[in-house]
PDB file of C-alpha atoms and ligand atoms in Angstrom:
ATOM      1  CA  MET U  29     -47.705 -52.398  -4.889  1.00 79.00           C
ATOM      2  CA  ASN U  30     -51.408 -52.061  -3.978  1.00 80.00           C
ATOM      3  CA  ASN U  31     -50.826 -52.859  -0.334  1.00 87.00           C
ATOM      4  CA  LYS U  32     -47.948 -50.464   0.130  1.00 94.00           C
ATOM      5  CA  GLY U  33     -48.738 -47.350   2.132  1.00 96.00           C
ATOM      6  CA  ILE U  34     -49.065 -43.645   1.393  1.00 98.00           C
ATOM      7  CA  GLY U  35     -46.264 -41.587   2.955  1.00 98.00           C
ATOM      8  CA  VAL U  36     -47.169 -38.084   4.145  1.00 98.00           C
ATOM      9  CA  PHE U  37     -44.830 -35.553   5.711  1.00 98.00           C
ATOM     10  CA  ASP U  38     -45.236 -32.139   7.243  1.00 97.00           C
ATOM     11  CA  SER U  39     -43.179 -29.764   9.349  1.00 96.00           C
ATOM     12  CA  GLY U  40     -45.306 -30.728  12.350  1.00 95.00           C
ATOM     13  CA  LEU U  41     -48.887 -31.604  13.074  1.00 93.00           C
ATOM     14  CA  GLY U  42     -50.748 -29.384  10.588  1.00 94.00           C
ATOM     15  CA  GLY U  43     -50.458 -32.029   7.877  1.00 96.00           C
ATOM     16  CA  LEU U  44     -53.065 -34.004   9.788  1.00 95.00           C
ATOM     17  CA  THR U  45     -55.600 -31.945   7.789  1.00 94.00           C
ATOM     18  CA  VAL U  46     -54.254 -33.797   4.723  1.00 96.00           C
ATOM     19  CA  VAL U  47     -54.342 -37.176   6.524  1.00 96.00           C
ATOM     20  CA  LYS U  48     -57.983 -36.505   7.441  1.00 95.00           C
ATOM     21  CA  GLU U  49     -58.941 -35.827   3.819  1.00 95.00           C
ATOM     22  CA  ILE U  50     -57.033 -38.878   2.511  1.00 96.00           C
ATOM     23  CA  MET U  51     -58.722 -41.064   5.141  1.00 95.00           C
ATOM     24  CA  ASN U  52     -62.134 -39.675   4.163  1.00 94.00           C
ATOM     25  CA  LEU U  53     -61.612 -40.456   0.495  1.00 95.00           C
ATOM     26  CA  MET U  54     -59.552 -43.650   0.835  1.00 95.00           C
ATOM     27  CA  PRO U  55     -60.222 -45.248   4.228  1.00 94.00           C
ATOM     28  CA  ASN U  56     -58.604 -48.527   3.192  1.00 94.00           C
ATOM     29  CA  GLU U  57     -55.211 -47.030   2.439  1.00 96.00           C
ATOM     30  CA  ARG U  58     -52.441 -47.347   5.002  1.00 95.00           C
ATOM     31  CA  ILE U  59     -50.900 -43.967   5.869  1.00 97.00           C
ATOM     32  CA  PHE U  60     -47.436 -43.361   7.313  1.00 97.00           C
ATOM     33  CA  TYR U  61     -47.147 -39.790   8.562  1.00 97.00           C
ATOM     34  CA  LEU U  62     -43.980 -38.011   9.626  1.00 98.00           C
ATOM     35  CA  GLY U  63     -44.252 -34.713  11.519  1.00 97.00           C
ATOM     36  CA  ASP U  64     -40.897 -32.974  11.856  1.00 98.00           C
ATOM     37  CA  THR U  65     -41.880 -31.486  15.207  1.00 96.00           C
ATOM     38  CA  ALA U  66     -38.269 -31.024  16.350  1.00 97.00           C
ATOM     39  CA  ARG U  67     -37.601 -28.521  13.567  1.00 97.00           C
ATOM     40  CA  THR U  68     -41.008 -26.895  13.091  1.00 95.00           C
ATOM     41  CA  PRO U  69     -41.866 -24.257  11.914  1.00 95.00           C
ATOM     42  CA  TYR U  70     -40.604 -24.396   8.335  1.00 96.00           C
ATOM     43  CA  GLY U  71     -42.475 -21.218   7.378  1.00 94.00           C
ATOM     44  CA  THR U  72     -39.729 -18.930   8.682  1.00 93.00           C
ATOM     45  CA  LYS U  73     -36.752 -20.913   7.340  1.00 95.00           C
ATOM     46  CA  THR U  74     -34.622 -20.590   4.204  1.00 96.00           C
ATOM     47  CA  LYS U  75     -35.011 -22.604   1.023  1.00 96.00           C
ATOM     48  CA  GLU U  76     -31.722 -24.518   1.615  1.00 97.00           C
ATOM     49  CA  THR U  77     -32.820 -25.571   5.100  1.00 98.00           C
ATOM     50  CA  ILE U  78     -36.279 -26.622   3.942  1.00 98.00           C
ATOM     51  CA  ILE U  79     -34.784 -28.674   1.075  1.00 98.00           C
ATOM     52  CA  SER U  80     -32.396 -30.458   3.413  1.00 98.00           C
ATOM     53  CA  PHE U  81     -35.143 -31.252   5.986  1.00 98.00           C
ATOM     54  CA  SER U  82     -37.504 -32.388   3.214  1.00 98.00           C
ATOM     55  CA  LYS U  83     -34.894 -34.797   1.816  1.00 98.00           C
ATOM     56  CA  GLU U  84     -34.450 -36.363   5.259  1.00 98.00           C
ATOM     57  CA  ASN U  85     -38.221 -36.666   5.704  1.00 98.00           C
ATOM     58  CA  THR U  86     -38.587 -38.331   2.304  1.00 98.00           C
ATOM     59  CA  ALA U  87     -35.738 -40.774   3.010  1.00 98.00           C
ATOM     60  CA  PHE U  88     -37.438 -41.760   6.277  1.00 98.00           C
ATOM     61  CA  LEU U  89     -40.788 -42.449   4.597  1.00 98.00           C
ATOM     62  CA  LEU U  90     -39.149 -44.494   1.843  1.00 97.00           C
ATOM     63  CA  LYS U  91     -38.000 -46.933   4.515  1.00 96.00           C
ATOM     64  CA  LYS U  92     -41.687 -47.525   5.323  1.00 96.00           C
ATOM     65  CA  ASN U  93     -42.176 -49.071   1.890  1.00 89.00           C
ATOM     66  CA  VAL U  94     -44.628 -46.539   0.485  1.00 97.00           C
ATOM     67  CA  LYS U  95     -46.036 -46.282  -3.055  1.00 97.00           C
ATOM     68  CA  ILE U  96     -46.361 -42.479  -3.147  1.00 98.00           C
ATOM     69  CA  ILE U  97     -45.195 -39.562  -1.003  1.00 98.00           C
ATOM     70  CA  VAL U  98     -47.397 -36.566  -0.284  1.00 98.00           C
ATOM     71  CA  VAL U  99     -45.764 -33.336   0.840  1.00 98.00           C
ATOM     72  CA  ALA U 100     -48.569 -32.047   3.058  1.00 98.00           C
ATOM     73  CA  CYS U 101     -46.608 -28.986   4.126  1.00 97.00           C
ATOM     74  CA  ASN U 102     -47.298 -26.008   1.850  1.00 97.00           C
ATOM     75  CA  THR U 103     -43.943 -24.458   2.717  1.00 96.00           C
ATOM     76  CA  ALA U 104     -41.998 -27.610   1.792  1.00 98.00           C
ATOM     77  CA  SER U 105     -44.140 -28.030  -1.351  1.00 97.00           C
ATOM     78  CA  ALA U 106     -43.394 -24.445  -2.355  1.00 96.00           C
ATOM     79  CA  LEU U 107     -39.652 -24.543  -1.727  1.00 97.00           C
ATOM     80  CA  ALA U 108     -38.425 -28.117  -1.958  1.00 98.00           C
ATOM     81  CA  LEU U 109     -40.734 -30.197  -4.162  1.00 98.00           C
ATOM     82  CA  LYS U 110     -38.638 -29.868  -7.321  1.00 97.00           C
ATOM     83  CA  GLU U 111     -35.442 -30.876  -5.513  1.00 98.00           C
ATOM     84  CA  ILE U 112     -36.884 -33.909  -3.731  1.00 98.00           C
ATOM     85  CA  LYS U 113     -38.628 -35.132  -6.891  1.00 97.00           C
ATOM     86  CA  HIS U 114     -35.250 -34.963  -8.581  1.00 98.00           C
ATOM     87  CA  ALA U 115     -33.446 -36.747  -5.739  1.00 98.00           C
ATOM     88  CA  PHE U 116     -35.808 -39.728  -5.221  1.00 97.00           C
ATOM     89  CA  ASP U 117     -37.223 -42.328  -7.574  1.00 95.00           C
ATOM     90  CA  ILE U 118     -40.855 -42.435  -6.401  1.00 96.00           C
ATOM     91  CA  ASP U 119     -44.028 -40.408  -7.117  1.00 95.00           C
ATOM     92  CA  ILE U 120     -43.896 -37.323  -4.915  1.00 97.00           C
ATOM     93  CA  ILE U 121     -46.705 -34.765  -4.990  1.00 97.00           C
ATOM     94  CA  GLY U 122     -47.187 -31.449  -3.212  1.00 96.00           C
ATOM     95  CA  VAL U 123     -50.225 -29.454  -2.159  1.00 96.00           C
ATOM     96  CA  ILE U 124     -49.559 -26.316  -4.219  1.00 96.00           C
ATOM     97  CA  GLU U 125     -50.381 -27.771  -7.633  1.00 95.00           C
ATOM     98  CA  ALA U 126     -53.701 -29.269  -6.490  1.00 94.00           C
ATOM     99  CA  GLY U 127     -54.818 -26.057  -4.744  1.00 95.00           C
ATOM    100  CA  ALA U 128     -53.813 -23.905  -7.710  1.00 97.00           C
ATOM    101  CA  ARG U 129     -55.735 -26.053 -10.196  1.00 96.00           C
ATOM    102  CA  ALA U 130     -58.878 -26.004  -8.052  1.00 96.00           C
ATOM    103  CA  ALA U 131     -58.634 -22.207  -7.678  1.00 98.00           C
ATOM    104  CA  VAL U 132     -58.418 -21.701 -11.448  1.00 98.00           C
ATOM    105  CA  GLU U 133     -61.387 -24.029 -11.975  1.00 97.00           C
ATOM    106  CA  THR U 134     -63.407 -22.113  -9.360  1.00 98.00           C
ATOM    107  CA  THR U 135     -62.720 -18.422 -10.007  1.00 98.00           C
ATOM    108  CA  LYS U 136     -65.131 -16.492 -12.217  1.00 98.00           C
ATOM    109  CA  ASN U 137     -63.474 -13.071 -12.144  1.00 98.00           C
ATOM    110  CA  LYS U 138     -59.903 -14.477 -12.323  1.00 98.00           C
ATOM    111  CA  ARG U 139     -58.876 -12.707  -9.114  1.00 98.00           C
ATOM    112  CA  ILE U 140     -57.487 -15.192  -6.571  1.00 98.00           C
ATOM    113  CA  GLY U 141     -56.135 -14.615  -3.066  1.00 98.00           C
ATOM    114  CA  VAL U 142     -53.637 -16.908  -1.300  1.00 98.00           C
ATOM    115  CA  ILE U 143     -52.772 -16.985   2.397  1.00 98.00           C
ATOM    116  CA  GLY U 144     -49.791 -18.942   3.713  1.00 97.00           C
ATOM    117  CA  THR U 145     -46.603 -18.798   5.740  1.00 95.00           C
ATOM    118  CA  LYS U 146     -44.001 -16.101   5.042  1.00 95.00           C
ATOM    119  CA  ALA U 147     -41.822 -18.564   3.131  1.00 95.00           C
ATOM    120  CA  THR U 148     -44.704 -19.879   0.997  1.00 96.00           C
ATOM    121  CA  ILE U 149     -45.897 -16.399   0.031  1.00 97.00           C
ATOM    122  CA  ALA U 150     -42.347 -15.099  -0.605  1.00 96.00           C
ATOM    123  CA  SER U 151     -41.646 -18.082  -2.884  1.00 96.00           C
ATOM    124  CA  CYS U 152     -44.521 -17.031  -5.233  1.00 97.00           C
ATOM    125  CA  ALA U 153     -45.093 -20.760  -5.846  1.00 97.00           C
ATOM    126  CA  TYR U 154     -48.888 -20.417  -5.858  1.00 97.00           C
ATOM    127  CA  ILE U 155     -48.685 -17.502  -8.305  1.00 97.00           C
ATOM    128  CA  ALA U 156     -46.516 -19.558 -10.666  1.00 97.00           C
ATOM    129  CA  ALA U 157     -48.765 -22.625 -10.387  1.00 97.00           C
ATOM    130  CA  ILE U 158     -51.989 -20.636 -10.919  1.00 98.00           C
ATOM    131  CA  LYS U 159     -50.554 -18.749 -13.900  1.00 97.00           C
ATOM    132  CA  LYS U 160     -49.442 -22.010 -15.453  1.00 97.00           C
ATOM    133  CA  TYR U 161     -53.119 -23.048 -15.611  1.00 96.00           C
ATOM    134  CA  ASP U 162     -54.413 -19.604 -16.601  1.00 97.00           C
ATOM    135  CA  SER U 163     -52.018 -16.759 -17.307  1.00 97.00           C
ATOM    136  CA  HIS U 164     -54.899 -14.237 -17.158  1.00 97.00           C
ATOM    137  CA  CYS U 165     -55.497 -14.803 -13.432  1.00 98.00           C
ATOM    138  CA  ARG U 166     -54.416 -12.086 -11.014  1.00 98.00           C
ATOM    139  CA  VAL U 167     -53.044 -13.577  -7.784  1.00 98.00           C
ATOM    140  CA  PHE U 168     -52.748 -11.700  -4.477  1.00 98.00           C
ATOM    141  CA  GLY U 169     -50.619 -13.249  -1.712  1.00 98.00           C
ATOM    142  CA  GLN U 170     -50.779 -12.493   2.007  1.00 98.00           C
ATOM    143  CA  ALA U 171     -48.481 -14.019   4.630  1.00 97.00           C
ATOM    144  CA  ALA U 172     -50.428 -14.850   7.790  1.00 97.00           C
ATOM    145  CA  PRO U 173     -47.794 -16.067  10.284  1.00 96.00           C
ATOM    146  CA  LEU U 174     -49.893 -15.627  13.439  1.00 97.00           C
ATOM    147  CA  LEU U 175     -52.508 -18.151  12.353  1.00 97.00           C
ATOM    148  CA  VAL U 176     -50.449 -21.341  12.909  1.00 95.00           C
ATOM    149  CA  PRO U 177     -49.872 -20.745  16.644  1.00 94.00           C
ATOM    150  CA  LEU U 178     -53.499 -19.654  17.100  1.00 95.00           C
ATOM    151  CA  VAL U 179     -54.772 -22.896  15.553  1.00 93.00           C
ATOM    152  CA  GLU U 180     -52.352 -24.987  17.622  1.00 90.00           C
ATOM    153  CA  GLU U 181     -53.700 -23.269  20.736  1.00 91.00           C
ATOM    154  CA  GLY U 182     -57.196 -24.297  19.665  1.00 91.00           C
ATOM    155  CA  TRP U 183     -58.241 -20.641  19.225  1.00 95.00           C
ATOM    156  CA  LEU U 184     -60.478 -21.358  16.270  1.00 94.00           C
ATOM    157  CA  SER U 185     -63.436 -19.089  16.835  1.00 92.00           C
ATOM    158  CA  ASN U 186     -62.638 -16.477  19.491  1.00 93.00           C
ATOM    159  CA  LYS U 187     -62.653 -12.734  18.932  1.00 96.00           C
ATOM    160  CA  GLU U 188     -58.856 -12.302  19.026  1.00 97.00           C
ATOM    161  CA  THR U 189     -58.441 -14.783  16.163  1.00 97.00           C
ATOM    162  CA  GLU U 190     -61.277 -13.129  14.267  1.00 98.00           C
ATOM    163  CA  SER U 191     -59.716  -9.672  14.514  1.00 98.00           C
ATOM    164  CA  ILE U 192     -56.288 -10.967  13.382  1.00 98.00           C
ATOM    165  CA  LEU U 193     -57.905 -12.795  10.471  1.00 98.00           C
ATOM    166  CA  ARG U 194     -59.848  -9.666   9.508  1.00 97.00           C
ATOM    167  CA  ARG U 195     -56.556  -7.751   9.266  1.00 97.00           C
ATOM    168  CA  TYR U 196     -54.940 -10.437   7.119  1.00 98.00           C
ATOM    169  CA  LEU U 197     -57.961 -10.649   4.818  1.00 98.00           C
ATOM    170  CA  GLU U 198     -58.505  -6.873   4.562  1.00 96.00           C
ATOM    171  CA  SER U 199     -56.543  -6.282   1.351  1.00 93.00           C
ATOM    172  CA  PHE U 200     -58.428  -9.043  -0.472  1.00 97.00           C
ATOM    173  CA  LYS U 201     -61.609  -6.971  -0.226  1.00 93.00           C
ATOM    174  CA  SER U 202     -60.146  -4.060  -2.204  1.00 94.00           C
ATOM    175  CA  ASN U 203     -58.517  -6.531  -4.601  1.00 96.00           C
ATOM    176  CA  LYS U 204     -61.991  -7.955  -5.213  1.00 97.00           C
ATOM    177  CA  ILE U 205     -60.986 -11.619  -5.142  1.00 98.00           C
ATOM    178  CA  ASP U 206     -63.734 -14.209  -5.594  1.00 98.00           C
ATOM    179  CA  THR U 207     -61.587 -17.219  -4.586  1.00 98.00           C
ATOM    180  CA  LEU U 208     -59.239 -17.720  -1.638  1.00 98.00           C
ATOM    181  CA  VAL U 209     -56.672 -20.519  -1.392  1.00 98.00           C
ATOM    182  CA  LEU U 210     -55.880 -21.772   2.109  1.00 97.00           C
ATOM    183  CA  GLY U 211     -52.160 -22.219   1.450  1.00 97.00           C
ATOM    184  CA  CYS U 212     -51.124 -23.676   4.803  1.00 97.00           C
ATOM    185  CA  THR U 213     -51.844 -26.959   6.541  1.00 95.00           C
ATOM    186  CA  HIS U 214     -53.523 -25.367   9.560  1.00 95.00           C
ATOM    187  CA  TYR U 215     -55.966 -23.017   7.871  1.00 96.00           C
ATOM    188  CA  PRO U 216     -58.761 -25.508   7.079  1.00 94.00           C
ATOM    189  CA  LEU U 217     -59.589 -25.385  10.807  1.00 94.00           C
ATOM    190  CA  LEU U 218     -60.309 -21.671  10.411  1.00 97.00           C
ATOM    191  CA  LYS U 219     -62.738 -22.160   7.521  1.00 96.00           C
ATOM    192  CA  PRO U 220     -65.889 -21.284   9.497  1.00 97.00           C
ATOM    193  CA  LEU U 221     -64.350 -17.981  10.634  1.00 97.00           C
ATOM    194  CA  ILE U 222     -63.025 -17.156   7.156  1.00 98.00           C
ATOM    195  CA  LYS U 223     -66.483 -17.863   5.686  1.00 97.00           C
ATOM    196  CA  LYS U 224     -67.994 -15.517   8.256  1.00 97.00           C
ATOM    197  CA  ILE U 225     -65.572 -12.730   7.258  1.00 97.00           C
ATOM    198  CA  MET U 226     -65.745 -13.336   3.486  1.00 97.00           C
ATOM    199  CA  PRO U 227     -69.122 -15.032   2.905  1.00 97.00           C
ATOM    200  CA  LYS U 228     -69.153 -14.509  -0.864  1.00 97.00           C
ATOM    201  CA  VAL U 229     -65.640 -15.799  -1.549  1.00 98.00           C
ATOM    202  CA  SER U 230     -65.077 -19.441  -2.587  1.00 98.00           C
ATOM    203  CA  ILE U 231     -62.577 -21.153  -0.320  1.00 98.00           C
ATOM    204  CA  ILE U 232     -60.085 -23.654  -1.724  1.00 97.00           C
ATOM    205  CA  ASP U 233     -58.837 -26.177   0.790  1.00 94.00           C
ATOM    206  CA  SER U 234     -55.513 -27.507  -0.552  1.00 91.00           C
ATOM    207  CA  ALA U 235     -55.718 -30.492   1.836  1.00 93.00           C
ATOM    208  CA  ARG U 236     -58.964 -31.661   0.246  1.00 93.00           C
ATOM    209  CA  GLU U 237     -57.637 -31.072  -3.264  1.00 93.00           C
ATOM    210  CA  ILE U 238     -54.420 -33.056  -2.705  1.00 96.00           C
ATOM    211  CA  ALA U 239     -56.438 -36.022  -1.417  1.00 97.00           C
ATOM    212  CA  LYS U 240     -58.380 -36.047  -4.715  1.00 96.00           C
ATOM    213  CA  THR U 241     -55.093 -35.943  -6.641  1.00 96.00           C
ATOM    214  CA  VAL U 242     -53.681 -38.878  -4.650  1.00 97.00           C
ATOM    215  CA  ARG U 243     -56.788 -40.929  -5.390  1.00 97.00           C
ATOM    216  CA  ALA U 244     -56.634 -40.054  -9.106  1.00 97.00           C
ATOM    217  CA  ILE U 245     -52.966 -41.114  -9.326  1.00 96.00           C
ATOM    218  CA  LEU U 246     -53.495 -44.408  -7.468  1.00 96.00           C
ATOM    219  CA  GLU U 247     -56.542 -45.220  -9.596  1.00 96.00           C
ATOM    220  CA  ALA U 248     -54.780 -44.334 -12.855  1.00 96.00           C
ATOM    221  CA  ARG U 249     -51.898 -46.665 -11.953  1.00 94.00           C
ATOM    222  CA  ASP U 250     -54.256 -49.301 -10.568  1.00 95.00           C
ATOM    223  CA  ILE U 251     -52.404 -49.356  -7.258  1.00 95.00           C
ATOM    224  CA  THR U 252     -55.254 -48.601  -4.847  1.00 95.00           C
ATOM    225  CA  SER U 253     -55.416 -50.762  -1.736  1.00 93.00           C
ATOM    226  CA  LYS U 254     -57.305 -54.028  -2.151  1.00 88.00           C
ATOM    227  CA  GLN U 255     -58.003 -54.271   1.597  1.00 84.00           C
ATOM    228  CA  ASN U 256     -61.609 -53.701   2.554  1.00 80.00           C
ATOM    229  CA  ASN U 257     -61.205 -52.626   6.153  1.00 82.00           C
ATOM    230  CA  ARG U 258     -60.541 -49.133   7.509  1.00 82.00           C
ATOM    231  CA  ARG U 259     -56.789 -48.770   8.183  1.00 84.00           C
ATOM    232  CA  LYS U 260     -55.335 -46.932  11.186  1.00 89.00           C
ATOM    233  CA  PRO U 261     -52.625 -44.413  10.283  1.00 94.00           C
ATOM    234  CA  GLU U 262     -49.126 -44.621  11.811  1.00 96.00           C
ATOM    235  CA  PHE U 263     -47.622 -41.403  13.126  1.00 97.00           C
ATOM    236  CA  PHE U 264     -43.950 -40.568  13.654  1.00 98.00           C
ATOM    237  CA  VAL U 265     -42.537 -37.358  15.098  1.00 97.00           C
ATOM    238  CA  THR U 266     -38.997 -36.055  15.581  1.00 98.00           C
ATOM    239  CA  ASP U 267     -39.557 -34.602  19.068  1.00 96.00           C
ATOM    240  CA  THR U 268     -41.571 -35.641  22.091  1.00 94.00           C
ATOM    241  CA  PRO U 269     -45.003 -36.886  20.939  1.00 95.00           C
ATOM    242  CA  ASP U 270     -46.949 -35.243  23.802  1.00 93.00           C
ATOM    243  CA  THR U 271     -48.146 -32.078  22.046  1.00 90.00           C
ATOM    244  CA  PHE U 272     -48.680 -33.922  18.783  1.00 93.00           C
ATOM    245  CA  ASN U 273     -50.869 -36.495  20.503  1.00 93.00           C
ATOM    246  CA  LYS U 274     -52.853 -33.837  22.338  1.00 90.00           C
ATOM    247  CA  VAL U 275     -53.360 -31.316  19.522  1.00 90.00           C
ATOM    248  CA  GLY U 276     -53.715 -34.078  16.938  1.00 92.00           C
ATOM    249  CA  ARG U 277     -57.103 -34.935  18.444  1.00 89.00           C
ATOM    250  CA  MET U 278     -58.390 -31.527  17.396  1.00 87.00           C
ATOM    251  CA  PHE U 279     -57.535 -32.376  13.794  1.00 88.00           C
ATOM    252  CA  LEU U 280     -58.463 -36.077  13.623  1.00 89.00           C
ATOM    253  CA  LYS U 281     -60.834 -36.744  16.522  1.00 81.00           C
ATOM    254  CA  LYS U 282     -61.648 -40.482  16.705  1.00 78.00           C
ATOM    255  CA  ASP U 283     -59.013 -41.420  14.136  1.00 78.00           C
ATOM    256  CA  MET U 284     -56.142 -40.093  16.250  1.00 83.00           C
ATOM    257  CA  VAL U 285     -53.458 -42.668  17.026  1.00 88.00           C
ATOM    258  CA  LEU U 286     -50.514 -42.087  19.354  1.00 93.00           C
ATOM    259  CA  ALA U 287     -47.285 -41.047  17.617  1.00 96.00           C
ATOM    260  CA  LYS U 288     -43.824 -42.606  18.039  1.00 96.00           C
ATOM    261  CA  ARG U 289     -40.678 -40.524  18.348  1.00 97.00           C
ATOM    262  CA  VAL U 290     -38.005 -41.228  15.716  1.00 97.00           C
ATOM    263  CA  VAL U 291     -34.516 -40.023  14.828  1.00 95.00           C
ATOM    264  CA  LEU U 292     -34.031 -39.185  11.159  1.00 94.00           C
TER     265      LEU U 292
HETATM  266  N1  DGL P 326     -46.969 -26.875   7.657  1.00 64.34           N
HETATM  267  C1  DGL P 326     -46.650 -25.491   7.344  1.00 64.34           C
HETATM  268  C2  DGL P 326     -47.282 -25.113   6.012  1.00 64.34           C
HETATM  269  O1  DGL P 326     -48.234 -25.704   5.554  1.00 64.34           O
HETATM  270  C3  DGL P 326     -47.086 -24.546   8.440  1.00 64.34           C
HETATM  271  C4  DGL P 326     -46.273 -24.647   9.712  1.00 64.34           C
HETATM  272  C5  DGL P 326     -44.820 -24.277   9.515  1.00 64.34           C
HETATM  273  O2  DGL P 326     -44.502 -23.086   9.309  1.00 64.34           O
HETATM  274  O3  DGL P 326     -44.001 -25.173   9.551  1.00 64.34           O
HETATM  275  O4  DGL P 326     -46.821 -24.196   5.380  1.00 64.34           O
END
């Protein structure tokens, strides 16, 4: 069991933020990553569609002989986690729970903001998860659909991105949040800009939090890797790997490995 891999899937390449955090915490674990680039984005799709895609992604990763599956995509975690956990006999964890717990542990005034795709925000999954930990928290959601394409273009710090972000974050000022959850795979790359706009707000990076959860689960079950060398991840995509390979470098830098195209 210890030498089996960790399966990670996302709607595309954004989940590389999760891969990066897992590699930082557990460099000796072998990661199999599937990016469903042929059908991205998930953030504008219906629950039924996201469930069906997520089941196919999970089935693919199971063939790679993994010991746990991480749903890196916030949208799939929000809309399909319950259904895939029910359908497959393996530990499957999603980013929402980890981000929600960290937000509740961080907030002092119990006013938490969440940004994510339209589907994630409409699902109210973060609200439900946060209220499960502390029913007194007030949660304010804001869909931020323009941010994913901006990040994929590499527009991480220019003035156009800043002005769009300012608009999305505007309502959080009057709602007086003290904690903001980055509820989408791509947003950790915008952290410096978000900090500039909201310097006093604590930022919760769901990618970092899920990596801590994965480590805690593997340690509790005593199934961490016994290898003592840094493992290279393996990447699979459902459409041409060109963009993934190019943009992936922005997320992973020296750890980037070329992806292979697969049919699910
Ligand atoms: N990976 C998605 C998420 O975290 C963002 C991109 C998409 O809409 O598919 O919600």
